[in-house]
Short mmCIF file of N, CA and C in Angstrom, two decimals:
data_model
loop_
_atom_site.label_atom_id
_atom_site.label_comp_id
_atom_site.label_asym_id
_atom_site.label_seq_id
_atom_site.Cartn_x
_atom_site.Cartn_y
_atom_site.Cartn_z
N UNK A 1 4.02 -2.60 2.45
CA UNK A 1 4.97 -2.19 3.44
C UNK A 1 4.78 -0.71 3.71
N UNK A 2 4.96 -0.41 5.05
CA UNK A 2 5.02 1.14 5.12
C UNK A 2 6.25 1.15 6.53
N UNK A 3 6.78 2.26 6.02
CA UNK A 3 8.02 2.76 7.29
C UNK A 3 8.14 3.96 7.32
N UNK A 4 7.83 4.54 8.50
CA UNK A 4 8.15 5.45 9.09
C UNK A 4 9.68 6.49 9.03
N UNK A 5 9.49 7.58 9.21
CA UNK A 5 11.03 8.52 8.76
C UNK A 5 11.65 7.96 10.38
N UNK A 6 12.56 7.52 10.48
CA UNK A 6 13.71 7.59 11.16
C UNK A 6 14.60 8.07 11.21
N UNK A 7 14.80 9.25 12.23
CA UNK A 7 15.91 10.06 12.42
C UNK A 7 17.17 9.63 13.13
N UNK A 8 17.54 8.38 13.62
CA UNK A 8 18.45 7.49 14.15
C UNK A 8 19.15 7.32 12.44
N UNK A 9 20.80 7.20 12.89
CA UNK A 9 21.25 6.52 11.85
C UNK A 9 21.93 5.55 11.63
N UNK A 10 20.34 4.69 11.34
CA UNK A 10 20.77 3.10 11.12
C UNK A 10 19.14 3.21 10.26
N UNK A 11 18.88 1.82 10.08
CA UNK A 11 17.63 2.10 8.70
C UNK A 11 17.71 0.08 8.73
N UNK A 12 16.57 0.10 8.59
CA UNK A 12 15.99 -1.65 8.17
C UNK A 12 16.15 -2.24 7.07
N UNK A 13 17.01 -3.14 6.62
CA UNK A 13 17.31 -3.79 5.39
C UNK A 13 16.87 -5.71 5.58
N UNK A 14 16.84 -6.02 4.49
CA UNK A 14 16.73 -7.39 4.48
C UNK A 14 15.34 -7.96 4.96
N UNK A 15 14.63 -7.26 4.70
CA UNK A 15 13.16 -7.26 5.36
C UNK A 15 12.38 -7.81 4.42
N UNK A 16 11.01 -8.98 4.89
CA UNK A 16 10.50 -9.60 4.28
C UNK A 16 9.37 -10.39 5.10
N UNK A 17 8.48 -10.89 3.98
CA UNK A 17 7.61 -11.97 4.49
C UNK A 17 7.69 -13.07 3.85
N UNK A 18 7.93 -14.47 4.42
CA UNK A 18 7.81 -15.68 3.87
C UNK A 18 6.39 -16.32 4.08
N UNK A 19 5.62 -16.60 3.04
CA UNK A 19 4.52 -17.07 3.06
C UNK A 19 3.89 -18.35 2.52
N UNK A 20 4.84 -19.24 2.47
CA UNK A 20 4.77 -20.48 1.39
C UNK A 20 4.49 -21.43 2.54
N UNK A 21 4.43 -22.68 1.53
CA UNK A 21 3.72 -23.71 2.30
C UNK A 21 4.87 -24.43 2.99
N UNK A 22 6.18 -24.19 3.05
CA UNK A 22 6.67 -24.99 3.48
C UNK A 22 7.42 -24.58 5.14
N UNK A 23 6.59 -23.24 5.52
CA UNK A 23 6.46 -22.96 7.24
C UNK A 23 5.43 -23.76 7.84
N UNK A 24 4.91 -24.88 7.33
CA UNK A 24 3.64 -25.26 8.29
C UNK A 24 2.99 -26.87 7.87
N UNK A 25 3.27 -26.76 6.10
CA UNK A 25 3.02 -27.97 5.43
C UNK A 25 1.77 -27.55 4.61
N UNK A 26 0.63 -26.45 5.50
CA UNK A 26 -0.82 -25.98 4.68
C UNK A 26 -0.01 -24.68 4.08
N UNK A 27 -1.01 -24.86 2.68
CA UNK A 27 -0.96 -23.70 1.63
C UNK A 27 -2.01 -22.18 2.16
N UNK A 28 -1.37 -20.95 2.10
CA UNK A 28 -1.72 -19.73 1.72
C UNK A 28 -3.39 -20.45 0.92
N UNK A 29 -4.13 -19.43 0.93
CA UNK A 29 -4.74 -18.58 2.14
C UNK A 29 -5.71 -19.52 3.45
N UNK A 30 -4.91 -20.92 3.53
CA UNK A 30 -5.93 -21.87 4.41
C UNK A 30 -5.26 -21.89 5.69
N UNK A 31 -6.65 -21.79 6.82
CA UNK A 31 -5.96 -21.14 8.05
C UNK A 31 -5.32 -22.15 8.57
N UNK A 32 -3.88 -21.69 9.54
CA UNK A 32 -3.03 -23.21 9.47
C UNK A 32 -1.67 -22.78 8.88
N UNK A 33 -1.69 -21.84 7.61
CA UNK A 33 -0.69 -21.69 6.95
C UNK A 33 0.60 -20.71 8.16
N UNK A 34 1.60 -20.70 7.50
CA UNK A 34 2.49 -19.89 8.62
C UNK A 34 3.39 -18.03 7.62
N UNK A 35 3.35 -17.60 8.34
CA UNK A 35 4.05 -16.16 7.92
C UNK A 35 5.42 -16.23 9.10
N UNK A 36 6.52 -16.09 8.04
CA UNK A 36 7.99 -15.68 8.31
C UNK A 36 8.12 -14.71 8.20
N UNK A 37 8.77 -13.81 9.12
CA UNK A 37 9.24 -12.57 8.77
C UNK A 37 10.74 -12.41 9.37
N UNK A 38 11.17 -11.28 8.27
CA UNK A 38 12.65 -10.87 8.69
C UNK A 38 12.54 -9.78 8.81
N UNK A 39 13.90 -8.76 10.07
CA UNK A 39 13.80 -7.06 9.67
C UNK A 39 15.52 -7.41 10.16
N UNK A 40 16.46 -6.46 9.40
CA UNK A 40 17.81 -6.30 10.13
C UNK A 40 17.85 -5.10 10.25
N UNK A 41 18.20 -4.51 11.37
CA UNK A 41 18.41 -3.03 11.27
C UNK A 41 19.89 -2.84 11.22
N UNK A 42 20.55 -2.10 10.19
CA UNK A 42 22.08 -2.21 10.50
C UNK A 42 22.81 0.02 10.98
N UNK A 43 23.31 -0.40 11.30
CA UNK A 43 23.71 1.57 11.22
C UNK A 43 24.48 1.44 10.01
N UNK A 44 24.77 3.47 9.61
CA UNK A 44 25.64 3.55 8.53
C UNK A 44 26.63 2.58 8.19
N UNK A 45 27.33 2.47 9.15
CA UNK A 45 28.68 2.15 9.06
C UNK A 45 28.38 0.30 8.71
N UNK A 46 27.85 0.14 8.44
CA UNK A 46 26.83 -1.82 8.17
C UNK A 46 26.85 -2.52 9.51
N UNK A 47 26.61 -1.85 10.81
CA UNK A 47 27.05 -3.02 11.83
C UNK A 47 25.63 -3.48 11.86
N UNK A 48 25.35 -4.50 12.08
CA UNK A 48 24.31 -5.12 12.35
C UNK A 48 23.97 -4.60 14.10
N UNK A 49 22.42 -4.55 13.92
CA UNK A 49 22.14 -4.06 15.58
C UNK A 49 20.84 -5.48 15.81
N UNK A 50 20.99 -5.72 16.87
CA UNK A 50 20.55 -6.89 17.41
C UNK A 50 19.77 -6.79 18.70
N UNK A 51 18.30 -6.96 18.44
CA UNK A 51 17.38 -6.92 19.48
C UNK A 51 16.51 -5.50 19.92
N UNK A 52 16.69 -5.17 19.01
CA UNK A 52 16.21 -3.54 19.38
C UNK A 52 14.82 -3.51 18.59
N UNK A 53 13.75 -4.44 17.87
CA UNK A 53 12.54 -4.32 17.63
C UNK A 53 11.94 -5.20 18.47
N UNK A 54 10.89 -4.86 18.30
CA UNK A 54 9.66 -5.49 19.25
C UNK A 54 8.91 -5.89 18.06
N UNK A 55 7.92 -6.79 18.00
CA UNK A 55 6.95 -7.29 17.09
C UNK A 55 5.77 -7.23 17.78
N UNK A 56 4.52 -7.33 16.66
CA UNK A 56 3.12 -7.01 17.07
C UNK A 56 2.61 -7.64 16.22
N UNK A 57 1.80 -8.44 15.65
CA UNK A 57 0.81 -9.17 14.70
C UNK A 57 -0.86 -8.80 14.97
N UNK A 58 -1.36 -7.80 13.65
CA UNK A 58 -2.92 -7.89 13.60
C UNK A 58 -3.62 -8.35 12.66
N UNK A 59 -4.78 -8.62 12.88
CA UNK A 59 -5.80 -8.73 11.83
C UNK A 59 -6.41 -7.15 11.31
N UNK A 60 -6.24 -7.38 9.79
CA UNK A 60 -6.60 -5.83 8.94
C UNK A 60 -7.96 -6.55 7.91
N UNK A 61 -9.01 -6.31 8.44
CA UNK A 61 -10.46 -5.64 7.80
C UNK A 61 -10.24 -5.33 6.07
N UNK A 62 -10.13 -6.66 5.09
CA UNK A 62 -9.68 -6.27 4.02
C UNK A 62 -10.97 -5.23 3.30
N UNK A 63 -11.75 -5.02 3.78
CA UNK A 63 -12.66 -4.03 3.27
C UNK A 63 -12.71 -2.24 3.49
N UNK A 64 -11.83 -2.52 4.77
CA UNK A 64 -11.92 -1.09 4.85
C UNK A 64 -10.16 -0.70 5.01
N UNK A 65 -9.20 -1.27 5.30
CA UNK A 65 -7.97 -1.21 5.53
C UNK A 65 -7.77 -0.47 7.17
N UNK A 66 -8.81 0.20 7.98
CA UNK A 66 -8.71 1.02 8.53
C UNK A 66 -9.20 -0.21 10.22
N UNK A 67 -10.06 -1.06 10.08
CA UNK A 67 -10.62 -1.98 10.99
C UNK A 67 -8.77 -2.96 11.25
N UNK A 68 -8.34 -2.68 12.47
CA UNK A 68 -6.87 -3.36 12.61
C UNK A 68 -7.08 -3.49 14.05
N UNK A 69 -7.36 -4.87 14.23
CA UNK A 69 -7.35 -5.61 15.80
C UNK A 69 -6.05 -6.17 15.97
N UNK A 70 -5.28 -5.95 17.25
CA UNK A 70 -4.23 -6.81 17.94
C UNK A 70 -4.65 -8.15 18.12
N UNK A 71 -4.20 -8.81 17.98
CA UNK A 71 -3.29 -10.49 18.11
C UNK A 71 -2.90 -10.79 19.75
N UNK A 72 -3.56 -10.96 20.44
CA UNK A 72 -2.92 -11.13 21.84
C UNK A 72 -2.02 -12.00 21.54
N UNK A 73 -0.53 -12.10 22.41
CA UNK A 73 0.55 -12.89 22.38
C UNK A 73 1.53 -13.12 21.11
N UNK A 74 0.65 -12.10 20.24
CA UNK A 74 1.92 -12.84 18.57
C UNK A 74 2.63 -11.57 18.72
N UNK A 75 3.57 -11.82 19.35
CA UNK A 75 4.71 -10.61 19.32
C UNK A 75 5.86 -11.55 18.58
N UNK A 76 6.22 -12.31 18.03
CA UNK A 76 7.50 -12.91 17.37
C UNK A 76 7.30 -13.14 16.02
N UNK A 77 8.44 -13.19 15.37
CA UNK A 77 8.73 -13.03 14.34
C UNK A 77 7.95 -14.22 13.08
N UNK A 78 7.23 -15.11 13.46
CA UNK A 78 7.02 -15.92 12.94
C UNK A 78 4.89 -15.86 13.70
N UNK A 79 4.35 -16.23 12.53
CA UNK A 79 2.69 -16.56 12.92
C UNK A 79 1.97 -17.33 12.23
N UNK A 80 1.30 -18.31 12.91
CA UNK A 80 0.44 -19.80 12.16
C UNK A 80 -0.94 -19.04 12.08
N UNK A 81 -1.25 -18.87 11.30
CA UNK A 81 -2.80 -18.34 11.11
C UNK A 81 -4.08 -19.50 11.88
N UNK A 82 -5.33 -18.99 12.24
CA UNK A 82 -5.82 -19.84 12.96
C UNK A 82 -7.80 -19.37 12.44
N UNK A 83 -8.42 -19.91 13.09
CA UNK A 83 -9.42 -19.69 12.26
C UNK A 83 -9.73 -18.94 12.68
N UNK A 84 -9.25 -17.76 13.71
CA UNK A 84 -10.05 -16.40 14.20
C UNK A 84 -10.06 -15.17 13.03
N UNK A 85 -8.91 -15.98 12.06
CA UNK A 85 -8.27 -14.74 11.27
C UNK A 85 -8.94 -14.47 10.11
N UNK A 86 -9.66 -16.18 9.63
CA UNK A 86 -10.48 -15.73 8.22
C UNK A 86 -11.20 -14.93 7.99
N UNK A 87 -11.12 -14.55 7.19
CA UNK A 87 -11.55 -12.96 6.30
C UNK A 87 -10.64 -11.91 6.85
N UNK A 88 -9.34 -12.16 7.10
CA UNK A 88 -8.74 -10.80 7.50
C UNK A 88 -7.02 -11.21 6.94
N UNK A 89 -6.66 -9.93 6.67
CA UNK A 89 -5.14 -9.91 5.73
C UNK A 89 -4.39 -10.05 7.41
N UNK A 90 -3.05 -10.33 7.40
CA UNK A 90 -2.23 -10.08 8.36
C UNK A 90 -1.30 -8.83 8.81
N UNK A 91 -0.82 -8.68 9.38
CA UNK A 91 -0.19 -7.26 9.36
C UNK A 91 1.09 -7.08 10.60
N UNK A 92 2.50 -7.16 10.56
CA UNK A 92 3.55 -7.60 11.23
C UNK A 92 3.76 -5.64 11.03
N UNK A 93 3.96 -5.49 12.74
CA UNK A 93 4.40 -4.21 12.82
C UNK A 93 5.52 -4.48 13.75
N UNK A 94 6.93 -4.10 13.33
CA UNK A 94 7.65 -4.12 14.12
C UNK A 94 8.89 -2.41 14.38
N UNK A 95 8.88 -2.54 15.58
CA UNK A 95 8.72 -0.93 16.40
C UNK A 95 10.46 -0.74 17.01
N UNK A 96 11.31 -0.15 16.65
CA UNK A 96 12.60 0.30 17.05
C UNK A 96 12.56 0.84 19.19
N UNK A 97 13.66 0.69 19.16
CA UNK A 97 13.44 1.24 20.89
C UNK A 97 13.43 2.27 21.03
N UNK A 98 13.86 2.73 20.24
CA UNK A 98 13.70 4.70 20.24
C UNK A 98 14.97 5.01 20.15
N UNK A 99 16.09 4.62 20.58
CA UNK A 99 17.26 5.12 20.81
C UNK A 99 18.22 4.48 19.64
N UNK A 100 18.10 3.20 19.32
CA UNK A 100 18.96 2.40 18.00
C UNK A 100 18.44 2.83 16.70
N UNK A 101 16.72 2.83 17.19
CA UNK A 101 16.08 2.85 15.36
C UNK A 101 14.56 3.35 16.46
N UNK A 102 14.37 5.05 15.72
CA UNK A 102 13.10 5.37 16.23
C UNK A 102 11.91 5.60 15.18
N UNK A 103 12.10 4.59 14.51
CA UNK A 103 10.63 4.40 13.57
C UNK A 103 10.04 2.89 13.54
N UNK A 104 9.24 2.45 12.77
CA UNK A 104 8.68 0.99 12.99
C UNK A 104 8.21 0.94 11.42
N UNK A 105 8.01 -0.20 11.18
CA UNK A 105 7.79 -0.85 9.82
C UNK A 105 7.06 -1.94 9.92
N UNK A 106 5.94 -1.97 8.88
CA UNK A 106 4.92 -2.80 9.08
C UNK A 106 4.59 -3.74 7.38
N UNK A 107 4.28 -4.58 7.46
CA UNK A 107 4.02 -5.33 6.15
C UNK A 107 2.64 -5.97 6.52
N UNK A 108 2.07 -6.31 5.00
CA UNK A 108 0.81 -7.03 5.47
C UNK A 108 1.01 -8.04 4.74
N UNK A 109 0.28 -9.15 4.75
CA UNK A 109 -0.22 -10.34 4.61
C UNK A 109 -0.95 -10.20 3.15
N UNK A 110 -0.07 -11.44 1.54
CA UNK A 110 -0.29 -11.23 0.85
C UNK A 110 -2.21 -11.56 0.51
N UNK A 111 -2.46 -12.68 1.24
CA UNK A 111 -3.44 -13.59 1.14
C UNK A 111 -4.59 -13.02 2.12
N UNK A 112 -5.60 -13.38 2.23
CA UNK A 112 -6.82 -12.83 2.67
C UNK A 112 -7.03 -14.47 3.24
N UNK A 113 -6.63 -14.43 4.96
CA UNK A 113 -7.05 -16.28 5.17
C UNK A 113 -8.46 -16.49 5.06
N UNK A 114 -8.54 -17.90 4.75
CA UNK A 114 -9.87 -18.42 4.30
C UNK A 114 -9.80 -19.77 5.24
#
Protein backbone atom coordinates (compact mmCIF):
# COMPACT_ATOMS: atom_id res chain seq x y z
CA UNK A 1 0.00 0.00 0.00
CA UNK A 2 1.20 3.50 -0.46
CA UNK A 3 -0.81 6.92 0.30
CA UNK A 4 -0.09 10.01 -0.34
CA UNK A 5 -0.06 13.18 2.46
CA UNK A 6 -3.47 14.64 2.29
CA UNK A 7 -4.05 17.97 3.36
CA UNK A 8 -8.05 17.75 3.23
CA UNK A 9 -9.51 16.70 6.52
CA UNK A 10 -10.90 13.49 6.00
CA UNK A 11 -8.31 10.37 5.45
CA UNK A 12 -9.19 6.63 3.96
CA UNK A 13 -10.13 3.92 6.37
CA UNK A 14 -11.48 0.45 5.87
CA UNK A 15 -9.37 -0.17 2.91
CA UNK A 16 -8.50 -3.45 1.43
CA UNK A 17 -8.04 -6.14 -1.13
CA UNK A 18 -10.11 -9.29 -1.35
CA UNK A 19 -8.35 -11.89 -3.23
CA UNK A 20 -9.82 -15.35 -2.60
CA UNK A 21 -11.43 -17.71 -4.65
CA UNK A 22 -14.69 -17.09 -3.83
CA UNK A 23 -14.99 -13.57 -6.25
CA UNK A 24 -14.91 -15.73 -9.35
CA UNK A 25 -14.86 -19.57 -8.29
CA UNK A 26 -10.75 -19.72 -9.84
CA UNK A 27 -7.97 -19.63 -7.24
CA UNK A 28 -5.13 -16.76 -6.95
CA UNK A 29 -2.60 -16.65 -8.99
CA UNK A 30 -4.74 -18.38 -12.11
CA UNK A 31 -5.88 -15.87 -14.61
CA UNK A 32 -9.71 -15.73 -14.15
CA UNK A 33 -9.28 -15.13 -10.47
CA UNK A 34 -11.09 -11.78 -9.19
CA UNK A 35 -9.63 -8.74 -6.85
CA UNK A 36 -12.18 -6.84 -4.43
CA UNK A 37 -11.38 -3.76 -3.28
CA UNK A 38 -12.64 -1.36 -0.61
CA UNK A 39 -11.57 2.51 0.26
CA UNK A 40 -14.04 4.68 2.73
CA UNK A 41 -13.00 8.03 3.01
CA UNK A 42 -14.66 9.47 6.15
CA UNK A 43 -13.82 13.34 7.52
CA UNK A 44 -12.77 14.07 11.16
CA UNK A 45 -15.89 14.29 12.48
CA UNK A 46 -16.60 10.12 11.05
CA UNK A 47 -19.07 11.22 8.29
CA UNK A 48 -18.70 8.96 5.67
CA UNK A 49 -18.01 10.79 2.13
CA UNK A 50 -19.42 9.04 -0.85
CA UNK A 51 -18.21 9.07 -4.43
CA UNK A 52 -15.37 11.25 -4.40
CA UNK A 53 -12.59 8.48 -5.72
CA UNK A 54 -12.05 7.48 -9.03
CA UNK A 55 -10.33 4.02 -9.64
CA UNK A 56 -7.58 2.95 -12.09
CA UNK A 57 -6.26 -0.76 -12.37
CA UNK A 58 -2.50 -1.60 -13.75
CA UNK A 59 -0.28 -4.17 -14.55
CA UNK A 60 3.25 -3.73 -12.36
CA UNK A 61 6.47 -5.49 -14.04
CA UNK A 62 7.22 -7.74 -10.93
CA UNK A 63 10.89 -7.39 -11.87
CA UNK A 64 11.45 -4.03 -11.89
CA UNK A 65 8.41 -2.44 -9.81
CA UNK A 66 8.92 0.66 -11.98
CA UNK A 67 7.35 -0.99 -15.65
CA UNK A 68 3.29 0.06 -14.65
CA UNK A 69 0.89 -0.14 -17.76
CA UNK A 70 -2.88 1.12 -17.51
CA UNK A 71 -5.76 -1.33 -17.81
CA UNK A 72 -8.03 0.30 -20.40
CA UNK A 73 -11.66 0.38 -18.89
CA UNK A 74 -10.89 -1.16 -15.22
CA UNK A 75 -11.77 1.90 -13.45
CA UNK A 76 -14.17 0.00 -10.70
CA UNK A 77 -13.75 -1.31 -7.73
CA UNK A 78 -13.69 -4.87 -8.47
CA UNK A 79 -11.13 -6.82 -11.44
CA UNK A 80 -11.21 -10.49 -13.08
CA UNK A 81 -7.69 -11.01 -14.13
CA UNK A 82 -7.36 -12.18 -17.78
CA UNK A 83 -4.53 -13.65 -19.61
CA UNK A 84 -3.00 -10.27 -20.71
CA UNK A 85 -1.93 -9.95 -17.07
CA UNK A 86 0.31 -13.09 -16.54
CA UNK A 87 3.52 -12.33 -15.25
CA UNK A 88 2.38 -9.08 -13.80
CA UNK A 89 1.25 -8.13 -9.97
CA UNK A 90 -1.97 -5.88 -9.99
CA UNK A 91 -2.11 -2.48 -8.76
CA UNK A 92 -5.66 -0.49 -7.72
CA UNK A 93 -4.92 3.27 -7.58
CA UNK A 94 -7.63 5.12 -6.36
CA UNK A 95 -7.46 9.17 -6.62
CA UNK A 96 -9.63 11.77 -4.26
CA UNK A 97 -11.32 14.84 -6.28
CA UNK A 98 -9.16 17.26 -4.89
CA UNK A 99 -11.56 19.08 -2.87
CA UNK A 100 -13.10 16.03 -0.31
CA UNK A 101 -9.73 14.00 -0.20
CA UNK A 102 -6.60 15.43 -2.25
CA UNK A 103 -4.34 12.43 -2.16
CA UNK A 104 -4.80 8.83 -3.77
CA UNK A 105 -3.90 5.40 -2.45
CA UNK A 106 -2.80 2.53 -4.23
CA UNK A 107 -2.41 -1.30 -3.26
CA UNK A 108 -0.95 -4.05 -5.24
CA UNK A 109 -1.84 -7.43 -6.02
CA UNK A 110 -0.68 -10.15 -3.54
CA UNK A 111 -0.07 -12.88 -6.33
CA UNK A 112 1.99 -12.60 -9.50
CA UNK A 113 -1.00 -14.01 -12.20
CA UNK A 114 0.01 -17.07 -13.89
Amino acid sequence: MYAEHCSTDSYIQNYHVDESMSNTGIKAPAAGYGLVTEFTVVQEDATVLENILTYQWYRVNPDDWEDVALIDGATALTYITTGDDKGYHLMIKATGDDSNFDGFISFMSEHIVR
